PDB file of C-alpha atoms in Angstrom:
ATOM      1  CA  MET A 194       0.000   0.000   0.000  1.00 84.00           C
ATOM      2  CA  ASP A 195       1.487   3.367  -0.953  1.00 92.00           C
ATOM      3  CA  ASN A 196       1.621   6.338   1.404  1.00 93.00           C
ATOM      4  CA  GLN A 197      -1.377   8.137  -0.098  1.00 95.00           C
ATOM      5  CA  THR A 198      -3.558   5.042   0.225  1.00 96.00           C
ATOM      6  CA  LEU A 199      -2.372   4.540   3.806  1.00 96.00           C
ATOM      7  CA  LEU A 200      -3.173   8.186   4.537  1.00 96.00           C
ATOM      8  CA  LYS A 201      -6.679   7.761   3.099  1.00 96.00           C
ATOM      9  CA  HIS A 202      -7.288   4.577   5.112  1.00 96.00           C
ATOM     10  CA  THR A 203      -5.993   6.218   8.291  1.00 97.00           C
ATOM     11  CA  GLN A 204      -8.306   9.192   7.814  1.00 97.00           C
ATOM     12  CA  GLU A 205     -11.244   6.835   7.189  1.00 96.00           C
ATOM     13  CA  LEU A 206     -10.469   4.916  10.396  1.00 96.00           C
ATOM     14  CA  LYS A 207     -10.278   8.189  12.286  1.00 97.00           C
ATOM     15  CA  ALA A 208     -13.715   9.205  10.968  1.00 97.00           C
ATOM     16  CA  TRP A 209     -15.106   5.769  11.853  1.00 95.00           C
ATOM     17  CA  ILE A 210     -13.877   6.039  15.451  1.00 97.00           C
ATOM     18  CA  GLU A 211     -15.311   9.553  15.747  1.00 97.00           C
ATOM     19  CA  GLU A 212     -18.689   8.358  14.416  1.00 96.00           C
ATOM     20  CA  ALA A 213     -18.706   5.384  16.788  1.00 95.00           C
ATOM     21  CA  TYR A 214     -17.997   7.702  19.719  1.00 95.00           C
ATOM     22  CA  GLU A 215     -20.829  10.025  18.652  1.00 94.00           C
ATOM     23  CA  GLN A 216     -23.168   7.019  18.501  1.00 91.00           C
ATOM     24  CA  TYR A 217     -22.024   5.984  21.988  1.00 91.00           C
ATOM     25  CA  GLN A 218     -22.637   9.479  23.355  1.00 90.00           C
ATOM     26  CA  LYS A 219     -26.098   9.708  21.776  1.00 87.00           C
ATOM     27  CA  GLY A 220     -27.019   6.332  23.240  1.00 85.00           C
ATOM     28  CA  LYS A 221     -25.752   7.315  26.692  1.00 82.00           C
ATOM     29  CA  ALA A 222     -27.775  10.552  26.555  1.00 82.00           C
ATOM     30  CA  GLU A 223     -31.030   8.655  26.070  1.00 81.00           C
ATOM     31  CA  GLU A 224     -33.020   7.264  28.986  1.00 75.00           C
ATOM     32  CA  GLU A 225     -32.467   3.712  27.799  1.00 77.00           C
ATOM     33  CA  TYR A 226     -29.653   2.693  25.470  1.00 74.00           C
ATOM     34  CA  PRO A 227     -31.043   1.748  22.028  1.00 81.00           C
ATOM     35  CA  ALA A 228     -31.332  -1.974  21.334  1.00 85.00           C
ATOM     36  CA  TYR A 229     -29.377  -3.287  18.363  1.00 87.00           C
ATOM     37  CA  ASP A 230     -29.693  -6.666  16.722  1.00 90.00           C
ATOM     38  CA  PHE A 231     -26.423  -8.539  17.192  1.00 89.00           C
ATOM     39  CA  TYR A 232     -26.449 -10.357  13.835  1.00 93.00           C
ATOM     40  CA  LYS A 233     -27.925  -7.515  11.793  1.00 93.00           C
ATOM     41  CA  ASP A 234     -26.126  -4.501  13.257  1.00 91.00           C
ATOM     42  CA  ILE A 235     -23.226  -5.337  15.546  1.00 90.00           C
ATOM     43  CA  GLN A 236     -21.500  -8.353  14.018  1.00 92.00           C
ATOM     44  CA  PRO A 237     -21.334  -6.916  10.468  1.00 94.00           C
ATOM     45  CA  ALA A 238     -19.939  -3.612  11.770  1.00 92.00           C
ATOM     46  CA  VAL A 239     -17.280  -5.317  13.889  1.00 92.00           C
ATOM     47  CA  ASP A 240     -16.368  -7.760  11.094  1.00 94.00           C
ATOM     48  CA  THR A 241     -15.995  -4.905   8.591  1.00 94.00           C
ATOM     49  CA  PHE A 242     -13.932  -2.936  11.090  1.00 93.00           C
ATOM     50  CA  ASP A 243     -11.685  -5.965  11.747  1.00 93.00           C
ATOM     51  CA  LYS A 244     -11.099  -6.539   8.038  1.00 94.00           C
ATOM     52  CA  GLN A 245     -10.230  -2.913   7.334  1.00 93.00           C
ATOM     53  CA  MET A 246      -8.129  -2.732  10.475  1.00 95.00           C
ATOM     54  CA  GLU A 247      -6.048  -5.768   9.459  1.00 95.00           C
ATOM     55  CA  GLU A 248      -5.252  -4.240   6.066  1.00 95.00           C
ATOM     56  CA  TRP A 249      -4.473  -0.880   7.670  1.00 96.00           C
ATOM     57  CA  LEU A 250      -2.332  -2.398  10.435  1.00 97.00           C
ATOM     58  CA  THR A 251      -0.161  -4.336   7.991  1.00 96.00           C
ATOM     59  CA  ALA A 252       0.427  -1.224   5.880  1.00 96.00           C
ATOM     60  CA  ALA A 253       0.963   1.054   8.891  1.00 97.00           C
ATOM     61  CA  ILE A 254       3.517  -1.300  10.458  1.00 97.00           C
ATOM     62  CA  SER A 255       5.334  -1.548   7.140  1.00 96.00           C
ATOM     63  CA  PHE A 256       5.361   2.258   6.926  1.00 96.00           C
ATOM     64  CA  ILE A 257       6.851   2.761  10.400  1.00 96.00           C
ATOM     65  CA  HIS A 258       9.500   0.105   9.772  1.00 96.00           C
ATOM     66  CA  GLN A 259      10.566   2.000   6.643  1.00 95.00           C
ATOM     67  CA  ALA A 260      10.131   5.576   7.907  1.00 94.00           C
ATOM     68  CA  LYS A 261      11.261   4.928  11.502  1.00 95.00           C
ATOM     69  CA  PRO A 262       9.349   7.814  13.099  1.00 94.00           C
ATOM     70  CA  LYS A 263      10.708   8.866  16.471  1.00 92.00           C
ATOM     71  CA  TYR A 264       7.437   8.893  18.426  1.00 93.00           C
ATOM     72  CA  LEU A 265       5.425   6.149  16.760  1.00 96.00           C
ATOM     73  CA  HIS A 266       5.916   2.445  17.402  1.00 96.00           C
ATOM     74  CA  GLU A 267       4.382  -0.868  16.373  1.00 96.00           C
ATOM     75  CA  GLU A 268       2.849  -1.438  19.826  1.00 97.00           C
ATOM     76  CA  GLN A 269       0.894   1.800  19.516  1.00 97.00           C
ATOM     77  CA  LEU A 270      -0.547   0.692  16.182  1.00 97.00           C
ATOM     78  CA  GLU A 271      -1.558  -2.667  17.632  1.00 97.00           C
ATOM     79  CA  ALA A 272      -3.225  -0.814  20.530  1.00 97.00           C
ATOM     80  CA  VAL A 273      -5.184   1.230  17.972  1.00 97.00           C
ATOM     81  CA  LYS A 274      -6.563  -2.015  16.580  1.00 96.00           C
ATOM     82  CA  GLU A 275      -7.673  -3.338  19.983  1.00 96.00           C
ATOM     83  CA  ASN A 276      -8.938  -0.036  21.366  1.00 96.00           C
ATOM     84  CA  GLY A 277     -10.673   0.864  18.116  1.00 96.00           C
ATOM     85  CA  LYS A 278     -12.552  -2.426  18.130  1.00 94.00           C
ATOM     86  CA  GLU A 279     -13.602  -1.783  21.734  1.00 93.00           C
ATOM     87  CA  VAL A 280     -14.922   1.676  20.800  1.00 93.00           C
ATOM     88  CA  VAL A 281     -16.912   0.255  17.880  1.00 93.00           C
ATOM     89  CA  MET A 282     -18.443  -2.432  20.098  1.00 90.00           C
ATOM     90  CA  GLN A 283     -19.226   0.021  22.898  1.00 90.00           C
ATOM     91  CA  SER A 284     -21.018   2.279  20.440  1.00 90.00           C
ATOM     92  CA  TYR A 285     -23.648  -0.474  20.275  1.00 88.00           C
ATOM     93  CA  PHE A 286     -23.660  -1.650  23.889  1.00 82.00           C
ATOM     94  CA  GLY A 287     -22.744   1.371  25.981  1.00 75.00           C
ATOM     95  CA  LYS A 288     -21.860  -0.713  29.033  1.00 73.00           C
ATOM     96  CA  GLN A 289     -18.462   0.870  29.682  1.00 74.00           C
ATOM     97  CA  HIS A 290     -18.246   3.997  31.788  1.00 84.00           C
ATOM     98  CA  ALA A 291     -18.010   7.196  29.764  1.00 87.00           C
ATOM     99  CA  PRO A 292     -14.497   8.158  30.993  1.00 91.00           C
ATOM    100  CA  ARG A 293     -13.123   4.765  29.924  1.00 92.00           C
ATOM    101  CA  VAL A 294     -14.573   5.051  26.415  1.00 93.00           C
ATOM    102  CA  LYS A 295     -13.416   8.663  26.146  1.00 95.00           C
ATOM    103  CA  ASN A 296      -9.873   7.595  27.083  1.00 96.00           C
ATOM    104  CA  LEU A 297      -9.932   4.830  24.464  1.00 96.00           C
ATOM    105  CA  VAL A 298     -11.127   7.263  21.800  1.00 97.00           C
ATOM    106  CA  GLU A 299      -8.503   9.860  22.709  1.00 97.00           C
ATOM    107  CA  SER A 300      -5.762   7.241  22.650  1.00 97.00           C
ATOM    108  CA  VAL A 301      -6.786   5.938  19.230  1.00 98.00           C
ATOM    109  CA  LEU A 302      -7.197   9.409  17.730  1.00 98.00           C
ATOM    110  CA  TYR A 303      -3.848  10.555  19.128  1.00 98.00           C
ATOM    111  CA  THR A 304      -2.009   7.659  17.484  1.00 98.00           C
ATOM    112  CA  LEU A 305      -3.908   8.025  14.204  1.00 98.00           C
ATOM    113  CA  ASN A 306      -3.104  11.755  14.138  1.00 98.00           C
ATOM    114  CA  LEU A 307       0.592  10.985  14.754  1.00 97.00           C
ATOM    115  CA  LEU A 308       0.564   8.552  11.843  1.00 97.00           C
ATOM    116  CA  ILE A 309      -1.191  11.067   9.583  1.00 97.00           C
ATOM    117  CA  GLU A 310       1.468  13.672  10.395  1.00 97.00           C
ATOM    118  CA  GLU A 311       4.283  11.215   9.684  1.00 96.00           C
ATOM    119  CA  ILE A 312       2.775  10.158   6.351  1.00 96.00           C
ATOM    120  CA  LYS A 313       2.311  13.789   5.303  1.00 95.00           C
ATOM    121  CA  LYS A 314       5.941  14.568   6.192  1.00 93.00           C
ATOM    122  CA  ARG A 315       7.099  11.863   3.827  1.00 89.00           C
ATOM    123  CA  SER A 316       4.722  12.549   0.945  1.00 80.00           C
TER     124      SER A 316
END
């Protein structure tokens, strides 16, 4: 995957995380969290996220091995995968406390923004 494609995928993941967090916040604001069908709503969203995340992670790790950015490491990218998946799932369930989800979102967005900056530096 070339740098421009990686940049596009990273920006799409960032938007997806932001949308999931908005959905979580809207659900938390309601009296009762909306009910979602697991097989119709949740599983397809998580499966799609996993597939895109795998492709992105492989390309992002390859990029940091080549570019060797000072403040971005493979472990951070792997954490983005795990934390991002948690955010997507919580956007449907809303069982985690708001500060925990907010911390996950901030962590993911911070790392994605670092990667975006590094890609732009080298493009």
